[in-house]
CSV table of C-alpha atoms and ligand atoms in Angstrom, one decimal:
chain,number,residue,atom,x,y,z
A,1,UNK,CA,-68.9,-144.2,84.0
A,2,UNK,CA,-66.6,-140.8,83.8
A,3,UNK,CA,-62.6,-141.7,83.5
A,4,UNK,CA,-61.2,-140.5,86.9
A,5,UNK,CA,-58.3,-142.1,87.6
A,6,UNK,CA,-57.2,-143.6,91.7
A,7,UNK,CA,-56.1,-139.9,92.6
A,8,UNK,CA,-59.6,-138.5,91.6
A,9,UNK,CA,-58.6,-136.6,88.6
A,10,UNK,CA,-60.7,-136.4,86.0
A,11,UNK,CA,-59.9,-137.3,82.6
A,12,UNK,CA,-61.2,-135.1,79.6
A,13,UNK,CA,-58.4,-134.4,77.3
A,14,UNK,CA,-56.5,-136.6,74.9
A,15,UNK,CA,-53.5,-136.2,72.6
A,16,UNK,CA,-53.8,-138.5,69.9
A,17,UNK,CA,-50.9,-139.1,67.4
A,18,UNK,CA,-51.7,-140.3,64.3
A,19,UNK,CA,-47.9,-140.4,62.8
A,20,UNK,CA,-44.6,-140.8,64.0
A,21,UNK,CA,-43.1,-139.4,61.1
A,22,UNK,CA,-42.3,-136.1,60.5
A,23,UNK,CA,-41.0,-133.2,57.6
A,24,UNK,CA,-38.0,-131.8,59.9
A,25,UNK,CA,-36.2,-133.2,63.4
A,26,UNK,CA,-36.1,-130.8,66.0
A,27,UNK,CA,-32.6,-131.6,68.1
A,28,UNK,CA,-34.7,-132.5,70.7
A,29,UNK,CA,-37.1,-134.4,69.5
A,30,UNK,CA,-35.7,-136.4,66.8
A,31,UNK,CA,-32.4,-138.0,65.9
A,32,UNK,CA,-31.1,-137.2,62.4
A,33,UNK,CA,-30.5,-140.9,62.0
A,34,UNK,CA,-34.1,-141.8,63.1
A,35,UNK,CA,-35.3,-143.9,59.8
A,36,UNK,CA,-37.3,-146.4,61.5
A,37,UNK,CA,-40.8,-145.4,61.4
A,38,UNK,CA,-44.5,-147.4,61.9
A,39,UNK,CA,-45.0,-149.4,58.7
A,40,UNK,CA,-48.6,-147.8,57.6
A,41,UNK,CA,-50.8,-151.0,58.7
A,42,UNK,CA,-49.3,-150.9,61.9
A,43,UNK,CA,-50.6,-146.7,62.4
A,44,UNK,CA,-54.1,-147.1,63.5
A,45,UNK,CA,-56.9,-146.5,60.5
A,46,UNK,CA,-58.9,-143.1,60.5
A,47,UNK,CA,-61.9,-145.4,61.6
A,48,UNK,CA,-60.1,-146.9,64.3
A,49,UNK,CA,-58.9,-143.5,65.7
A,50,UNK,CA,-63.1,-142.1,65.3
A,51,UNK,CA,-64.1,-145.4,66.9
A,52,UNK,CA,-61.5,-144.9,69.5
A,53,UNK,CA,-62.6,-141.5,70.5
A,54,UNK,CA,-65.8,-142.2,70.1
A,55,UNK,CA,-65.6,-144.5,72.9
A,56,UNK,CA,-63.9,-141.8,74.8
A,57,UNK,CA,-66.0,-139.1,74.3
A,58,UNK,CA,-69.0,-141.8,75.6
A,59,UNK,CA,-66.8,-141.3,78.6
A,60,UNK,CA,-66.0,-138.3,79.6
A,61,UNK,CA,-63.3,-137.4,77.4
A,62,UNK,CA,-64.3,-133.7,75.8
A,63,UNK,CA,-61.2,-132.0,73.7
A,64,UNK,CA,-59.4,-134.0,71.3
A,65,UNK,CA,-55.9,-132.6,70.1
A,66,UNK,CA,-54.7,-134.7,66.9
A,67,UNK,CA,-50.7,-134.4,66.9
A,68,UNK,CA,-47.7,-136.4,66.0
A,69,UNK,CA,-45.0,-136.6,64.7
A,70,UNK,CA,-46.1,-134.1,62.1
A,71,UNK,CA,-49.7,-134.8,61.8
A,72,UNK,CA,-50.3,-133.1,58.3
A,73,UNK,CA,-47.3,-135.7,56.8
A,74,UNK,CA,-50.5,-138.1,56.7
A,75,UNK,CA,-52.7,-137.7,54.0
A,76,UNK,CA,-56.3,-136.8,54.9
A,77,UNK,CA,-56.1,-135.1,57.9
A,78,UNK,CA,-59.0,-132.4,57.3
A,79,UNK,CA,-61.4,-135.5,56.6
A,80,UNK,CA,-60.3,-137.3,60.1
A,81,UNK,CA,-61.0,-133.7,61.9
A,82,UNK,CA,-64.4,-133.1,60.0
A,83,UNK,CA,-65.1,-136.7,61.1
A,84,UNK,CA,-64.1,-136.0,64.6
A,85,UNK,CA,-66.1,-133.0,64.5
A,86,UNK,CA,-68.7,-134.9,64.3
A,87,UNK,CA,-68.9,-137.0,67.4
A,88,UNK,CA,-71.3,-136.4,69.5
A,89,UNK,CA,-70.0,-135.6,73.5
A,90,UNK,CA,-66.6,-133.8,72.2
A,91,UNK,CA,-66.6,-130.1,72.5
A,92,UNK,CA,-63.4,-129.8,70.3
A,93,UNK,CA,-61.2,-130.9,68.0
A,94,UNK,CA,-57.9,-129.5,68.2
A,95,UNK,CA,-54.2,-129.5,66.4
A,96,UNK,CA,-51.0,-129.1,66.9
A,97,UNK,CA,-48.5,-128.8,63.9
A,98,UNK,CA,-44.7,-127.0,63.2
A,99,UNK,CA,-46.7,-125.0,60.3
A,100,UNK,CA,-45.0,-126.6,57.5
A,101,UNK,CA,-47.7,-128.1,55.6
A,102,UNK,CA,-50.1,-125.0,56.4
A,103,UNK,CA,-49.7,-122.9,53.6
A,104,UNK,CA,-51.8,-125.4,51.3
A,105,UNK,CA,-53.7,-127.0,54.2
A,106,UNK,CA,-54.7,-124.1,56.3
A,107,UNK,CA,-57.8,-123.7,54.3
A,108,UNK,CA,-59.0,-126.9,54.4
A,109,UNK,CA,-58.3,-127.7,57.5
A,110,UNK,CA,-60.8,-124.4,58.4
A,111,UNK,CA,-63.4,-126.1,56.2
A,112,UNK,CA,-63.5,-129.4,57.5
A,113,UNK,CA,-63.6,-127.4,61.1
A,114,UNK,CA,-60.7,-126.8,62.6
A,115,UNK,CA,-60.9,-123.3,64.4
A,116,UNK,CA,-58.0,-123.2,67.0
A,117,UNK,CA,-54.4,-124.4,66.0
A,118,UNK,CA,-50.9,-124.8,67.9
A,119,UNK,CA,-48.0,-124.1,65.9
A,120,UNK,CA,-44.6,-125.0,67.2
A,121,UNK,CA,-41.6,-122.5,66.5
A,122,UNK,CA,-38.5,-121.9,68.4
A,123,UNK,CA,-36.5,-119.5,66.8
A,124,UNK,CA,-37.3,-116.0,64.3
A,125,UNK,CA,-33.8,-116.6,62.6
A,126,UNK,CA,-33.9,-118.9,59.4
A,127,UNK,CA,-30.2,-120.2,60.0
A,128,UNK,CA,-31.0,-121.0,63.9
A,129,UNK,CA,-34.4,-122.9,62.5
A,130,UNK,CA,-32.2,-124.6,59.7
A,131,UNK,CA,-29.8,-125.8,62.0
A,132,UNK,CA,-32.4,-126.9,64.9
A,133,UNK,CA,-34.3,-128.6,62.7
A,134,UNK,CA,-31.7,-130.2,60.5
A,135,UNK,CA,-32.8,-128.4,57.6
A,136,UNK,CA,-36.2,-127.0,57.7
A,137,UNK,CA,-37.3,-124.2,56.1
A,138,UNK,CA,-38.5,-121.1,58.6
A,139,UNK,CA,-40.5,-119.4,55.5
A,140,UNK,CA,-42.7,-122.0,55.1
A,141,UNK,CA,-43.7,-122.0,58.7
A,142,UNK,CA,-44.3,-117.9,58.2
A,143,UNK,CA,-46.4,-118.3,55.8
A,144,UNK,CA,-48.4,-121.3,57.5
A,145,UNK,CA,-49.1,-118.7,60.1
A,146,UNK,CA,-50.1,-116.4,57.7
A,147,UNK,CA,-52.5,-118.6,56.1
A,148,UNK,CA,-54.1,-119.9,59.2
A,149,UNK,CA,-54.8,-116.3,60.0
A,150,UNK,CA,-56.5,-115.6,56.6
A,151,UNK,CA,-58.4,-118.3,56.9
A,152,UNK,CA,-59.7,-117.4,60.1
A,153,UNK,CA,-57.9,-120.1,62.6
A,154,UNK,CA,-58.2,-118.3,66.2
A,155,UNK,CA,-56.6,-118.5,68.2
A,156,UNK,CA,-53.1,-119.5,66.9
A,157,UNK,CA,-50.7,-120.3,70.1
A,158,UNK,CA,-47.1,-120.4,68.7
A,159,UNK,CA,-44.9,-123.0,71.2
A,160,UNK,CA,-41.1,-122.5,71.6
A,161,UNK,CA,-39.0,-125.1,73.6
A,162,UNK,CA,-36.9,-122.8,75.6
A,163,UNK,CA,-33.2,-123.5,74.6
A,164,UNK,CA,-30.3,-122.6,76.7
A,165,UNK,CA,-27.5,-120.8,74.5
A,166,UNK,CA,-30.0,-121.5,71.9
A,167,UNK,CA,-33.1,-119.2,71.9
A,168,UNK,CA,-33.2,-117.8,75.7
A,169,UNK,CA,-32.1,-114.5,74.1
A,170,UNK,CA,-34.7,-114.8,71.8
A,171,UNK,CA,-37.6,-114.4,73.7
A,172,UNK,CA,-38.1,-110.7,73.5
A,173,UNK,CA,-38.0,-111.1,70.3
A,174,UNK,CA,-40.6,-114.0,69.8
A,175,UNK,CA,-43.0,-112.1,72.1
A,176,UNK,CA,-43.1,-108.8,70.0
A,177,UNK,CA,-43.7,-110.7,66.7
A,178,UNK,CA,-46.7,-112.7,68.6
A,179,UNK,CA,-47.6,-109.7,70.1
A,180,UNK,CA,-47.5,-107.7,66.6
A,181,UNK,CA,-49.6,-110.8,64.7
A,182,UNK,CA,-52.3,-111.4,67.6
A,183,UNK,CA,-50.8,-115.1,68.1
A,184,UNK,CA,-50.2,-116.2,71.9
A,185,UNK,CA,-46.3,-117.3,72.8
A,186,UNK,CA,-46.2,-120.4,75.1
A,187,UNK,CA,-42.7,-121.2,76.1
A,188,UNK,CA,-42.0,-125.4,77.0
A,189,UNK,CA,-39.2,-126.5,79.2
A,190,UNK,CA,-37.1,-129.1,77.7
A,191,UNK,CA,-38.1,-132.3,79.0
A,192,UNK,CA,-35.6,-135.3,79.2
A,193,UNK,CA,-37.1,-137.3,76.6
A,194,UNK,CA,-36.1,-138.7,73.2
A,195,UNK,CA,-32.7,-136.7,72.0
A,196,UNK,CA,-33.9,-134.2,74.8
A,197,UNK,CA,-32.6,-136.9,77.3
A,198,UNK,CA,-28.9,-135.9,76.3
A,199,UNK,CA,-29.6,-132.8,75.4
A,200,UNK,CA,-30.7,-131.4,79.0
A,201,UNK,CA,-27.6,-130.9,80.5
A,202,UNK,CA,-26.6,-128.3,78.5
A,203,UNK,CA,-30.2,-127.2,77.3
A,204,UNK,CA,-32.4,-127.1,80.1
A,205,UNK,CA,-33.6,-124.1,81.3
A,206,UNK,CA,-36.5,-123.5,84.1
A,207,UNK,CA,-39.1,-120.9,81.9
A,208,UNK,CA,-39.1,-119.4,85.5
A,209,UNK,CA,-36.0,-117.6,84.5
A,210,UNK,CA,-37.6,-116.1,81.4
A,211,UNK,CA,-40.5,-115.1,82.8
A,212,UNK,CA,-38.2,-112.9,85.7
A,213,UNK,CA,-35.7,-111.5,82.8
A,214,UNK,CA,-39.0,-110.4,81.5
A,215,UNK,CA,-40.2,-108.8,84.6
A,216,UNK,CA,-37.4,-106.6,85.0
A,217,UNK,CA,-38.6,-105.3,81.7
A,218,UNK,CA,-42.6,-105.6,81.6
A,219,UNK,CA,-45.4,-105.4,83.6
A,220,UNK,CA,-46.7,-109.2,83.9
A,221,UNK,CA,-50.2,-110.5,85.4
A,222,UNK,CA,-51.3,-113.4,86.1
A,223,UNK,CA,-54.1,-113.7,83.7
A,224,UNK,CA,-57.1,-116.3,82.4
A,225,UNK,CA,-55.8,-119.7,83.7
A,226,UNK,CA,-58.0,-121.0,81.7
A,227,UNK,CA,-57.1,-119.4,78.8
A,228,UNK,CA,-56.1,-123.3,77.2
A,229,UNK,CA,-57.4,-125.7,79.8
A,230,UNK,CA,-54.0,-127.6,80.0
A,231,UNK,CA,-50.3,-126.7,82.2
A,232,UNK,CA,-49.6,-123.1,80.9
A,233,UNK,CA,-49.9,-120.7,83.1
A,234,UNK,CA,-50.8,-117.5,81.7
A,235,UNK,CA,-49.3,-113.8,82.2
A,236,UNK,CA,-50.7,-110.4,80.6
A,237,UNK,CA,-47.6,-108.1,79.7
A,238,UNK,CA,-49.2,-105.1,79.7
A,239,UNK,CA,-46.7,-102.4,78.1
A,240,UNK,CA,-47.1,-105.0,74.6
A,241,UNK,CA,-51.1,-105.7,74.8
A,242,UNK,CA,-50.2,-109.6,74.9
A,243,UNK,CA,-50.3,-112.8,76.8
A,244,UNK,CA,-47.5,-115.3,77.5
A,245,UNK,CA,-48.0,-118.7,78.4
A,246,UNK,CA,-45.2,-121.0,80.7
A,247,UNK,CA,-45.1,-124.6,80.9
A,248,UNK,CA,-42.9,-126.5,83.1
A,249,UNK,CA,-43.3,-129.9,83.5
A,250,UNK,CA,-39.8,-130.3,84.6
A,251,UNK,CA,-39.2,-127.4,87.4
A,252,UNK,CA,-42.6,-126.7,88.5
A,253,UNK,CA,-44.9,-130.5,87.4
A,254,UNK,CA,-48.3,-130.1,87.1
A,255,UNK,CA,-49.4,-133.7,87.7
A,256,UNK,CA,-51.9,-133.1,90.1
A,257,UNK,CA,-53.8,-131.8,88.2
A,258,UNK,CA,-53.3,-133.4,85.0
A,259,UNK,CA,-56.6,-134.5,82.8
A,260,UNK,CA,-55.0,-135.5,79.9
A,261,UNK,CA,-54.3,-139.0,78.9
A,262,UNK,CA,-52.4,-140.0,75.0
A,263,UNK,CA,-53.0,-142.6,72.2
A,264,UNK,CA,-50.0,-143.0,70.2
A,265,UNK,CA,-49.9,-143.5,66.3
A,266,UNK,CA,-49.7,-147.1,66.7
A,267,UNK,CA,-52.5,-147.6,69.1
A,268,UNK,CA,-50.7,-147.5,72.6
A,269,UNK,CA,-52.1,-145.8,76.0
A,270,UNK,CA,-49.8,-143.3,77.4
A,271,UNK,CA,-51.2,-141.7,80.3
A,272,UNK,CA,-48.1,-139.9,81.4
A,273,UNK,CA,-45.5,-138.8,78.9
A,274,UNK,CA,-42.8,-139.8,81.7
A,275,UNK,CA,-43.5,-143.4,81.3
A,276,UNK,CA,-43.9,-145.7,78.1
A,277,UNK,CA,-47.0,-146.8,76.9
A,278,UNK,CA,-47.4,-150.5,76.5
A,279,UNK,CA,-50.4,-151.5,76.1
A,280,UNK,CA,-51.9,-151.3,72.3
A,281,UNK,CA,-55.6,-150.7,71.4
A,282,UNK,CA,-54.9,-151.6,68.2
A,283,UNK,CA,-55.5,-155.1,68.1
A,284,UNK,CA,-59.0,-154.9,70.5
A,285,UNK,CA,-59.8,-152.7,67.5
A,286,UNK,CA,-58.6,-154.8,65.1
A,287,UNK,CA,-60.4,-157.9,66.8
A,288,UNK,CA,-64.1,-158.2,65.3
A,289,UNK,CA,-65.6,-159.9,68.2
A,290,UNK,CA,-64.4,-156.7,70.2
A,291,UNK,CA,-67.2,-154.6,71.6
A,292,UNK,CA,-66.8,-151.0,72.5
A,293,UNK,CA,-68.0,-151.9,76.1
A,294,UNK,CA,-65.0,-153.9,76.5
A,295,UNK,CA,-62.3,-151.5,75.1
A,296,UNK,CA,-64.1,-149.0,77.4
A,297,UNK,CA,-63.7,-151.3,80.5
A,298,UNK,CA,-59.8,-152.0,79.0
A,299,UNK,CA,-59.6,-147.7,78.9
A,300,UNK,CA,-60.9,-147.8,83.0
A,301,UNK,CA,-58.5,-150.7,83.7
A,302,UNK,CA,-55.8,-149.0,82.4
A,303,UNK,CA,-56.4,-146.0,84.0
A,304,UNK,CA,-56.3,-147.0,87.0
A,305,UNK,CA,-52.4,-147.7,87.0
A,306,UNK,CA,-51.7,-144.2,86.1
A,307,UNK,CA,-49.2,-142.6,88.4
A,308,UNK,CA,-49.7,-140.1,90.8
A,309,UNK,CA,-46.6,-138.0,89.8
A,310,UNK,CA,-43.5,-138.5,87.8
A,311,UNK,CA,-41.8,-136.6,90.9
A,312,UNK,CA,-38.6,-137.3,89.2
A,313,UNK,CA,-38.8,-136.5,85.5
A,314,UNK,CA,-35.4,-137.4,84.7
A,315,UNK,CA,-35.1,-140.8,86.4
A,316,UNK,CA,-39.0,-141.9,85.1
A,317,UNK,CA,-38.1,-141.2,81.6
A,318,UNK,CA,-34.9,-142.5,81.8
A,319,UNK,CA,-37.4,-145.8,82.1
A,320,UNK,CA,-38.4,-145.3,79.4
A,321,UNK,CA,-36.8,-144.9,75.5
A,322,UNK,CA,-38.8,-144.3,72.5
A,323,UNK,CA,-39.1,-140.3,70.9
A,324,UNK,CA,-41.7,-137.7,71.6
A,325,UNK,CA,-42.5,-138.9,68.0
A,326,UNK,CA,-44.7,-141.7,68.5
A,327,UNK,CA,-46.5,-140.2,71.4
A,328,UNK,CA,-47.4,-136.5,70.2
A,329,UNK,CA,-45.8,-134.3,73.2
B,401,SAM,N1,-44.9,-131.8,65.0
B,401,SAM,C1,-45.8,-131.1,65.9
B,401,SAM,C2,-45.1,-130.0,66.6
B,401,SAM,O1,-43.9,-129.9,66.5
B,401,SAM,O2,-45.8,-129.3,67.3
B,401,SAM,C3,-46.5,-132.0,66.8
B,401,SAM,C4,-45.8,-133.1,67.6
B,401,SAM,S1,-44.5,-132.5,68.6
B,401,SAM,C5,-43.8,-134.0,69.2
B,401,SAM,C6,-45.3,-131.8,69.9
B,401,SAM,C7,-44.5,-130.9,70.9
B,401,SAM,O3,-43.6,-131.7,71.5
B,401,SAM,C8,-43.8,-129.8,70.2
B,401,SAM,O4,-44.2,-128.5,70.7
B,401,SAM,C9,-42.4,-130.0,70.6
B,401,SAM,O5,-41.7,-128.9,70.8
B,401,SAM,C10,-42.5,-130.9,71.8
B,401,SAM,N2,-41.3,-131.7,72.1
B,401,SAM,C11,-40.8,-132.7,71.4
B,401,SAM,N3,-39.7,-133.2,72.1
B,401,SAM,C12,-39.6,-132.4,73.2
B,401,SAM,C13,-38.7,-132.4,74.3
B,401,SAM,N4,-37.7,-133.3,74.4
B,401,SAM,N5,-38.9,-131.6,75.3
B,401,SAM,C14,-39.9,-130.6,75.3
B,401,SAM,N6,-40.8,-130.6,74.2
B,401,SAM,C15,-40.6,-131.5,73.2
B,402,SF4,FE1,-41.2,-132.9,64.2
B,402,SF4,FE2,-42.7,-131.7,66.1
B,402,SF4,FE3,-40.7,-133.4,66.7
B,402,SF4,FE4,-40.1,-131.1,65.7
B,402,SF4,S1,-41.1,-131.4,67.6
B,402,SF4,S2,-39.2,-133.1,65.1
B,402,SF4,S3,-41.7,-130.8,64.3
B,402,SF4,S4,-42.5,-133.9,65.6
């Protein structure tokens, strides 16, 4: 039976962490002090997380998106994608990644598969990264997009959290380099979640803004909705040969028409980032008398409690309180 939840949408992406640790900490998205992290037998097991979308796949479920934390902290990553590859029902196998690891893992990531890759950067300035990322090191993301290119990923989609004070004036700027590398820019609102929670007062920004500074300045179309099957909405800017993508999933929610649904590193349903998961898969995994049938049944059960809308972002996530971490975004 196809996962369509009470409102009649149907289910066919999921976000699956597989870590909830990560190589930098976005202001946003994770505190500095943040040390407390999944002991590794409590992350689901490579063959949990096939067996798990496995069953998915069986119903209905047809792009997979492996995320994080920073997915490529955990070892073996291009063996769980060429695994993944591999079930039958899924169409494709997708990743999202800040680019650090890619300059040694671009390649193999290509062989065991992988052709299409999300790569999150906010900022072209090395001392702006530093400093919103406690630390991190802008050149090795350059180069990860390099090396994804000459290994053939395509296409790359580079994501920037739009940042009030922060990186608003940078978006000219971030669309000419995507525009002069082939990549696609998607800009994300800030959502009040994790370190974002305090953050938004003075961070927030609706992407509408951008795209009508831009506007003054370019000729934007709408263009390919489809372009990614998920929120962004897609504009052509003509006078640079490009596309820009906007999500905002605080100003303008796209919850009726959501299809995704989340697994988080430690086994727990999500199926709306606005509200915790609490229900784990791990231990019906874990549990050898478990059949898939059943953990199928659990998925519909669970399913049917998803919300209609989180029609007030800030007061839904204030529910609930762990980090974007966990979950995958
Ligand atoms: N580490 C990978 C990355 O940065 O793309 C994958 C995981 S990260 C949690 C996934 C996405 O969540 C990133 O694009 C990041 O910008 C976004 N994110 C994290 N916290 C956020 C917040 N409070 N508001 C909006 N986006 C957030
Ligand atoms: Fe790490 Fe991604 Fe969160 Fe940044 S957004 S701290 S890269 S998990």
């Amino acid at each position: 039976m196809p996962l369509i939840d009470s409102f009649q949408r149907k289910i066919e992406y999921l976000r699956f962490s597989v870590i909830d640790q990560c190589n930098i900490r976005c202001q946003y998205c994770m505190p500095p002090e943040q040390k407390l992290w999944e002991k590794q037998p409590n992350l689901l097991t490579f063959d949990e997380i096939c067996r798990m979308v496995t069953i998915l796949a069986s119903l209905g479920v047809r792009r997979v998106r492996i995320t994080g934390g920073e997915p490529l902290v955990r070892k073996g990553v291009p063996d769980l994608i060429r695994r993944l590859n591999d079930v039958s029902d899924l169409d494709e196998v997708l990743l999202t990644t800040n680019g650090i690891p890619l300059p040694t893992l671009a390649r193999p990531l290509r062989d065991a598969g992988l052709e299409k890759i999300n790569i999150h950067l906010d900022t072209l300035s090395a001392e702006k990264f530093c400093k919103i990322t406690y630390g991190g090191d802008i050149r090795k993301v350059l180069t990860g997009i390099e090396e994804s290119q000459r290994v053939g990923l395509q296409p790359i989609k580079l994501n920037a959290v739009l940042q009030k004070g922060i990186n608003d004036d940078e978006v000219e700027d971030l669309l000419r380099f995507t525009a002069n590398h082939g990549l696609i820019l998607r800009l994300i609102e800030m959502m009040p979640i994790g370190p974002g929670r305090e953050l938004m007062p003075s961070l927030y920004m609706p992407v509408r803004l951008i795209r009508e500074k831009l506007a003054e300045k370019y000729t934007l179309s709408p263009t390919n909705p489809h372009l990614g099957g998920g929120p962004a909405v897609y504009y052509r800017v003509k006078e640079l040969n490009t596309v820009i993508g906007f999500i905002s999933p605080v100003s303008e929610p796209f919850c009726g028409t959501c299809n995704r649904i989340r697994i988080s590193s430690d086994g727990r349903f999500q199926d709306c980032l606005a509200f915790d998961g609490t229900f784990s898969f791990r231990d019906l995994l874990r549990n050898p008398l478990m059949t898939d049938e059943r953990i199928a049944a659990k998925v519909h059960w669970l399913l049917s409690g998803k919300a209609e809308s989180h029609d007030d972002f800030q007061q839904a996530a204030d529910i609930r309180t762990p980090c974007m971490t966990g979950i995958g975004g």
